[in-house]
Tab-separated table of C-alpha atoms and ligand atoms in Angstrom:
chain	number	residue	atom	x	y	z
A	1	UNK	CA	-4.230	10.324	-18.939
A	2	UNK	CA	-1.522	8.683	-16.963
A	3	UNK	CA	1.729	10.589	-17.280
A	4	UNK	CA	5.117	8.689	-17.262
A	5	UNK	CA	6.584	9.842	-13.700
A	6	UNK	CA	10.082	10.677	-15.175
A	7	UNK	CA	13.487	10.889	-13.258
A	8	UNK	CA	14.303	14.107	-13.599
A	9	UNK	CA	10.933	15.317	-12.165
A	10	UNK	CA	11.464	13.672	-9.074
A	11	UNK	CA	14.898	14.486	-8.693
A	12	UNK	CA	12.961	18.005	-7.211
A	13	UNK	CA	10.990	16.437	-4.828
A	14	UNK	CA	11.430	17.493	-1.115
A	15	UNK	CA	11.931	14.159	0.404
A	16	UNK	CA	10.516	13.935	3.866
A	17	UNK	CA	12.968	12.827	7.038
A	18	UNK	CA	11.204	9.029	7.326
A	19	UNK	CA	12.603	8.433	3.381
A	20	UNK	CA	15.846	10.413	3.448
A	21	UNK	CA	18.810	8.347	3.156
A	22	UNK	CA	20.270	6.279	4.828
A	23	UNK	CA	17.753	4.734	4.568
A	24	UNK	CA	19.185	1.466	3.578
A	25	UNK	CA	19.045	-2.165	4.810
A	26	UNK	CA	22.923	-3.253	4.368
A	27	UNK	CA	22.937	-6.366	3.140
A	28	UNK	CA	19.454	-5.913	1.843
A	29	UNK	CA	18.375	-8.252	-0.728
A	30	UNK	CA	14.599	-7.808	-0.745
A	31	UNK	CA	13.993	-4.237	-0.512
A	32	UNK	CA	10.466	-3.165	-1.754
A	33	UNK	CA	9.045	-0.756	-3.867
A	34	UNK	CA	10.305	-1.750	-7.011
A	35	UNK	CA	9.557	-1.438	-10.632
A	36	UNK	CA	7.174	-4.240	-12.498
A	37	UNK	CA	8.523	-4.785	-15.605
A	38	UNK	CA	5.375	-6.351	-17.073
A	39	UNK	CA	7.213	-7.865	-20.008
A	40	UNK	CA	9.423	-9.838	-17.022
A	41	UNK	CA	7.272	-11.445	-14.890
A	42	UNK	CA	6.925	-14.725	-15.293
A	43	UNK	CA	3.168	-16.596	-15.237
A	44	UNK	CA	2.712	-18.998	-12.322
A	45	UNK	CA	0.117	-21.255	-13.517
A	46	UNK	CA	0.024	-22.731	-9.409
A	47	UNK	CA	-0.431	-19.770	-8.224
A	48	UNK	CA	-4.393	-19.968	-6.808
A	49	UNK	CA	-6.888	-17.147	-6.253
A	50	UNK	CA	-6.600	-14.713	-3.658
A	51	UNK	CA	-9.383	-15.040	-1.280
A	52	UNK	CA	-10.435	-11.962	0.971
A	53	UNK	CA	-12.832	-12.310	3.748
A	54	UNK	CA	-13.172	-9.101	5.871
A	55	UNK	CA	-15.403	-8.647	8.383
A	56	UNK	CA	-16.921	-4.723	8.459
A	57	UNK	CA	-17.803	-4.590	12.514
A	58	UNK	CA	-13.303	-5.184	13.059
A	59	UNK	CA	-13.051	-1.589	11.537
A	60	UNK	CA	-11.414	0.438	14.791
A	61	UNK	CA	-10.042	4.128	13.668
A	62	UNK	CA	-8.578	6.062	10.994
A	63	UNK	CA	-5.781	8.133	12.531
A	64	UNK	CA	-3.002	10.255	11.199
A	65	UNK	CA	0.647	8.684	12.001
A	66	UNK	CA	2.416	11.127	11.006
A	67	UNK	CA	3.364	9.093	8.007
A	68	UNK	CA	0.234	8.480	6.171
A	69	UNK	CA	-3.405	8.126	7.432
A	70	UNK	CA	-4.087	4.914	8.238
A	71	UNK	CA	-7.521	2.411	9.349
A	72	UNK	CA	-6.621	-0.038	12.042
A	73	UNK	CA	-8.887	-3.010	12.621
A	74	UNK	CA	-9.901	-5.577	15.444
A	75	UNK	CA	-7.199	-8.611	14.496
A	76	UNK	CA	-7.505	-10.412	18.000
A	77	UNK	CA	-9.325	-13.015	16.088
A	78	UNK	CA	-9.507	-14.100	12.475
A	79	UNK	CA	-12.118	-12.059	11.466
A	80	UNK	CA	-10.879	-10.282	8.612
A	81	UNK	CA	-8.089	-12.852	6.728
A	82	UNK	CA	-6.888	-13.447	3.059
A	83	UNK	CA	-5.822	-16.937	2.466
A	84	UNK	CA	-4.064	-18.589	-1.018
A	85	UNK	CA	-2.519	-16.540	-3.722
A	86	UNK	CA	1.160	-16.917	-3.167
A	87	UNK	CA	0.290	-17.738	0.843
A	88	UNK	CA	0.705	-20.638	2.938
A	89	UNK	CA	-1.143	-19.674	5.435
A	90	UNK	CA	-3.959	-17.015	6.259
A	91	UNK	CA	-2.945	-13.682	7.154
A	92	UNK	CA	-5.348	-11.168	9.325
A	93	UNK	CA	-6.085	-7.797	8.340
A	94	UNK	CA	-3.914	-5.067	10.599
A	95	UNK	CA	-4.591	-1.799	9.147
A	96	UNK	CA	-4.476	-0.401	5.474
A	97	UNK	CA	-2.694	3.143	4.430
A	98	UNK	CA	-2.091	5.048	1.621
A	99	UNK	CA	0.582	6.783	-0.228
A	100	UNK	CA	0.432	10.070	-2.748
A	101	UNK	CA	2.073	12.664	-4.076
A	102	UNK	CA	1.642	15.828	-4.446
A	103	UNK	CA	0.867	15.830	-7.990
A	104	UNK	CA	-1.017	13.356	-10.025
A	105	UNK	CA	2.708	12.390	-11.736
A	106	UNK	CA	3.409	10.110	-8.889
A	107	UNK	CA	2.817	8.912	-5.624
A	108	UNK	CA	2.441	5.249	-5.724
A	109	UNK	CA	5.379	3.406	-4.449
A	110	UNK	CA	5.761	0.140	-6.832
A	111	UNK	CA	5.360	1.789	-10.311
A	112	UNK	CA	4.304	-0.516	-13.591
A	113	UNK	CA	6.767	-0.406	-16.896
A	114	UNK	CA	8.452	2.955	-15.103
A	115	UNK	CA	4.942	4.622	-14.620
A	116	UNK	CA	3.692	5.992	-11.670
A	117	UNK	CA	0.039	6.245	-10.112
A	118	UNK	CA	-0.485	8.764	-8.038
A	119	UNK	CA	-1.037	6.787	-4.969
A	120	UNK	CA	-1.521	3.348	-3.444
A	121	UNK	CA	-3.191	1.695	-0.890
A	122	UNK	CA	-1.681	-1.429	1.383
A	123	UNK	CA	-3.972	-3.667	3.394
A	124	UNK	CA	-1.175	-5.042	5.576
A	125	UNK	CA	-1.765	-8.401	7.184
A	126	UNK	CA	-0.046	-10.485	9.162
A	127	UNK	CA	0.770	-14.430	10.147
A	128	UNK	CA	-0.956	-15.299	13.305
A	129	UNK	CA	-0.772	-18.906	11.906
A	130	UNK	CA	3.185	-18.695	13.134
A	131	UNK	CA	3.803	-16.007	14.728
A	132	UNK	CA	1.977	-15.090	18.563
A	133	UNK	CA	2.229	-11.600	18.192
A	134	UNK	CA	1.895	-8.973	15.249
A	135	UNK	CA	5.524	-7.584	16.282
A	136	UNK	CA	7.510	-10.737	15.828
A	137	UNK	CA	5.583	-11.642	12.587
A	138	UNK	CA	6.747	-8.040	10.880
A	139	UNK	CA	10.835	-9.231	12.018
A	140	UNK	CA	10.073	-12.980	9.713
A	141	UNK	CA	10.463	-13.597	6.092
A	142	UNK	CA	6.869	-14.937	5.835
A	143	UNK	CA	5.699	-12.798	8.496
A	144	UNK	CA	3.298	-10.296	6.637
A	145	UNK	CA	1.262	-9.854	3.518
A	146	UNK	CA	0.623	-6.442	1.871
A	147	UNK	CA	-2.352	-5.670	-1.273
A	148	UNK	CA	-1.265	-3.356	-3.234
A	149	UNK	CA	-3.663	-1.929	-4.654
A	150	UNK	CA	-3.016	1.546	-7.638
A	151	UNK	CA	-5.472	4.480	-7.456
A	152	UNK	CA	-5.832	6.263	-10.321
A	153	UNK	CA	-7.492	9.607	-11.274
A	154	UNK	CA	-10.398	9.763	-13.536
A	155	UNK	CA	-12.793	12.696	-13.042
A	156	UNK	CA	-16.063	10.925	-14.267
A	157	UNK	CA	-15.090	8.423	-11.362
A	158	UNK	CA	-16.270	9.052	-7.754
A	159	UNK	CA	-15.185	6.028	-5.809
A	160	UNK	CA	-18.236	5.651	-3.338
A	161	UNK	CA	-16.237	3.161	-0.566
A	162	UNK	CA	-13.307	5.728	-0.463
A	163	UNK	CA	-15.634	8.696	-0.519
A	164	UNK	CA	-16.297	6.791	2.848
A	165	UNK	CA	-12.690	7.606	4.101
A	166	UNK	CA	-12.559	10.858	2.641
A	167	UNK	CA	-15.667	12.505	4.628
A	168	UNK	CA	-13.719	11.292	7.914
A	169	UNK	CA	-9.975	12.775	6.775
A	170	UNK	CA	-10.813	16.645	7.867
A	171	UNK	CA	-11.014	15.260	11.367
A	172	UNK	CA	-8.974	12.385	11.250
A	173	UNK	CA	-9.243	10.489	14.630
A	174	UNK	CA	-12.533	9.462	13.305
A	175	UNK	CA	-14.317	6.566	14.785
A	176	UNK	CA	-15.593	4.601	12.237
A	177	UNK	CA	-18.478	2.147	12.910
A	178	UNK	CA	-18.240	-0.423	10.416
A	179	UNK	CA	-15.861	-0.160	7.172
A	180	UNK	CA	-15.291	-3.264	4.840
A	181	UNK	CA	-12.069	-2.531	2.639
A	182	UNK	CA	-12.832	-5.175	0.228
A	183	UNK	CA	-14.786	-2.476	-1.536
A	184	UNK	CA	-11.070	-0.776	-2.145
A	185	UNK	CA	-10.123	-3.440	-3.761
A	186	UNK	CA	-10.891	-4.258	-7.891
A	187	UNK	CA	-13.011	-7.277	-8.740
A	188	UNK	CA	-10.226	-8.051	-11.164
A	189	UNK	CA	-8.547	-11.475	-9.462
A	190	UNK	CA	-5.551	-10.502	-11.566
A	191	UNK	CA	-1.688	-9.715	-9.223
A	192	UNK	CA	1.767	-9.833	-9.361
A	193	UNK	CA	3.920	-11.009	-6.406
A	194	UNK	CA	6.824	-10.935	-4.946
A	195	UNK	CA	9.118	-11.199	-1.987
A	196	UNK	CA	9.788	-7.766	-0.579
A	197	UNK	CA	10.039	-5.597	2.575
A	198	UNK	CA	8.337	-2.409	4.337
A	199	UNK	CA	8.749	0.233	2.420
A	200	UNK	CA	9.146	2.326	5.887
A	201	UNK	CA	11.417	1.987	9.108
A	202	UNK	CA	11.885	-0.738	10.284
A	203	UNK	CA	12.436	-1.861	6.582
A	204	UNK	CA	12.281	-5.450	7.569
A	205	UNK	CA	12.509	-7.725	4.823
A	206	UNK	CA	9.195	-9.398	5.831
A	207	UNK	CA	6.635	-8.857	3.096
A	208	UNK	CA	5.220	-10.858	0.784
A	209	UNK	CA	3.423	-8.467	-1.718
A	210	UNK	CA	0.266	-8.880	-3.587
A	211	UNK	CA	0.259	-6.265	-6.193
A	212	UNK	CA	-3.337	-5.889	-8.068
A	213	UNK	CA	-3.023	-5.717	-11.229
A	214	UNK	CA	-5.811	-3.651	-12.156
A	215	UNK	CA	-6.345	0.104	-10.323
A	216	UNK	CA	-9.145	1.575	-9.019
A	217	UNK	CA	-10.522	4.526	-10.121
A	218	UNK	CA	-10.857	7.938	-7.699
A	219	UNK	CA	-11.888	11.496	-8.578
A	220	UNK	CA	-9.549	14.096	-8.024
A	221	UNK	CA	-11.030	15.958	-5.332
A	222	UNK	CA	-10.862	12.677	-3.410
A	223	UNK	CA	-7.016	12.744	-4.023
A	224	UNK	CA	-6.602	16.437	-3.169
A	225	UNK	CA	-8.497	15.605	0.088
A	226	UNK	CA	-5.294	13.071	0.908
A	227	UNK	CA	-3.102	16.492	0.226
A	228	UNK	CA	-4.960	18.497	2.696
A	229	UNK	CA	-3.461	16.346	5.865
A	230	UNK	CA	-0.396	16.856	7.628
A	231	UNK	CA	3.038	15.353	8.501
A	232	UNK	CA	3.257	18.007	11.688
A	233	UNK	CA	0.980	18.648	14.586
A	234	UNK	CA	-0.348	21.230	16.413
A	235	UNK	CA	1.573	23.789	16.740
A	236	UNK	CA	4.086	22.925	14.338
A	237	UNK	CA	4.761	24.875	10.767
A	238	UNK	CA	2.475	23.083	8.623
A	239	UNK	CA	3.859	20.546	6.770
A	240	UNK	CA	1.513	19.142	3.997
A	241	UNK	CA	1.431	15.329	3.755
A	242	UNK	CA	2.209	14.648	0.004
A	243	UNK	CA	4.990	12.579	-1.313
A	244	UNK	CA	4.934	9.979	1.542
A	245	UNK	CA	6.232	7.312	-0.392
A	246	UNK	CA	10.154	5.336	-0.484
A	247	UNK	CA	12.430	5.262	-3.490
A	248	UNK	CA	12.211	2.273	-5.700
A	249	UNK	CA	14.832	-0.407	-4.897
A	250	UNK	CA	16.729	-2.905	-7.019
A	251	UNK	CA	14.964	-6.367	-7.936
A	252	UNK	CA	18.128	-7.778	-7.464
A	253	UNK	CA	18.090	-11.943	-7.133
A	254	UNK	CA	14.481	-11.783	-7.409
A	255	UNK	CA	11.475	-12.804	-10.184
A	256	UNK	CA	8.065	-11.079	-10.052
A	257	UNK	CA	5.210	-13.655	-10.361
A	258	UNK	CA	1.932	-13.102	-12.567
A	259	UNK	CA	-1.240	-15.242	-11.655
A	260	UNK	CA	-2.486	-14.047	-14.977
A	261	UNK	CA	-1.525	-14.555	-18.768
B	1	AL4	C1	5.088	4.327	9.438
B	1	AL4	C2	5.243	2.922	9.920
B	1	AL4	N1	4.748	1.991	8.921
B	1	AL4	C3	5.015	0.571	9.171
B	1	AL4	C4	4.393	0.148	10.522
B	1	AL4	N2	4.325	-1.286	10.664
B	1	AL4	C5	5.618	-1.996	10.853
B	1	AL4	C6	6.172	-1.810	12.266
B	1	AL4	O1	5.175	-2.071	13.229
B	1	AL4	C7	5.679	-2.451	14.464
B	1	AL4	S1	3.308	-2.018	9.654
B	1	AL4	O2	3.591	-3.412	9.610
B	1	AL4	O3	1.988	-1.659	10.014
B	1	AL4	C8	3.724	-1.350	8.173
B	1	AL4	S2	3.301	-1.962	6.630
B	1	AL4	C9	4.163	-0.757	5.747
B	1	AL4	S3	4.209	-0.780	4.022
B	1	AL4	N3	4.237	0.699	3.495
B	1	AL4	O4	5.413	-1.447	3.624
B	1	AL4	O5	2.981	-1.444	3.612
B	1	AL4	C10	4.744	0.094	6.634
B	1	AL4	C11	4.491	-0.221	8.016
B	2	ZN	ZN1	2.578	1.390	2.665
């Protein structure tokens, strides 16, 4: 049962320092998360297929930013790319994150009609095509590409590649030996795009977002394992990492693309 993540709910929720105003772009015009209003985006009959080749042996860590938790991969090569969809070019796999709440009400960043998930995952990839380095490419308008892909809860629905992830959270700074993320992301070709931006600091207005259409399914003991890590280290008064993700922004001067019907 999804339930509609309503304004007035959130209105409580502790926001953590990294999304606490100001956090504004002035003169931002392509600030991302936003809303999909379904009913608005427009079919792009040229938009083509996605296509996602990963290879599992560039799978580095999973570490704990302080943000999220995030997987980093090998991308001194093209070894793990997407290429077409919206994209003129192919972009290499970087690293892929998450973001929750701490309640199944929300957590996911873009939201669909108004509704929340209660989380997301980004593959975040990058244009080694143009740019020579990863840093440039995330200061360019075409300079990255993020999957969005929804999670949702469903109890009868253990997710066997995230279990994966989950086993290595309690002692995150985990090597991993091989990982393939493809297996995060639903068979469904269906997305909407759009130009956006990080939806953390630096904010730049760099992203060109793949949103899946269709989520995937987790259990909820694989969500409350997300819960159980920290924004603070050692030491510090524990700080549980929940609600990690930004405010939606306004569409402003910008149409959200369907490569479906
Ligand atoms: C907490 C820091 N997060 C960011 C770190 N990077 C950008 C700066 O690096 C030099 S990044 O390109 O890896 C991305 S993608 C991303 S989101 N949520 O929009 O997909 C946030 C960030
Ligand atoms: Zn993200």
């Amino acid at each position: 049962l999804q339930v509609w993540g309503s304004p007035d709910s959130l209105h409580r929720l502790p926001v953590h320092p990294l999304w606490q105003s100001p956090l504004t772009i002035p003169g931002g015009t392509r600030q991302s998360p936003i809303n999909i209003q379904w009913r608005d985006s427009v079919y792009d009959p040229f938009l083509k297929p996605l296509k996602i080749s990963y290879d599992p042996t560039t799978c580095l860590h999973i570490w704990n930013n302080g943000y999220s938790f995030l997987v980093e991969f090998d991308d001194s090569a093209d070894r793990s790319i997407i290429v077409g969809g919206p994209l003129e070019n192919q972009y290499r796999l970087k690293q892929f994150h998450f973001h929750w709440g701490a309640i199944n009400e929300w957590g996911s960043e873009h939201t669909v009609d108004s509704k929340f998930y209660p989380a997301e995952l980004h593959l975040v990839h990058w244009n080694a095509v143009v740019y020579p380095t990863f840093e440039e490419a995330v200061m360019e308008g075409n300079g990255l590409a993020v999957i969005g892909v929804f999670l949702k809860v469903n109890s009868l629905s253990h997710h066997e590649g995230l279990q994966t992830l989950v086993d290595a959270l309690p002692a995150v700074k985990h090597k991993f030996d091989v990982f393939d993320p493809s297996c995060l992301i639903p068979s469904c070709p269906d997305y909407w795009t759009y130009a956006g931006s990080l939806t953390t600091p630096p904010l730049t207005e760099s992203v060109t977002w793949i949103i899946k259409k269709k989520p995937i399914e987790v259990d909820e003991n694989q969500l409350e394992a997300f819960r159980m890590l920290l924004f603070t280290s050692d030491g510090e008064e524990e700080k549980r990492m929940v609600d990690n993700f930004r405010p939606l922004q306004p569409l402003m001067n910008r149409t959200v693309r369907s490569s479906f019907q």
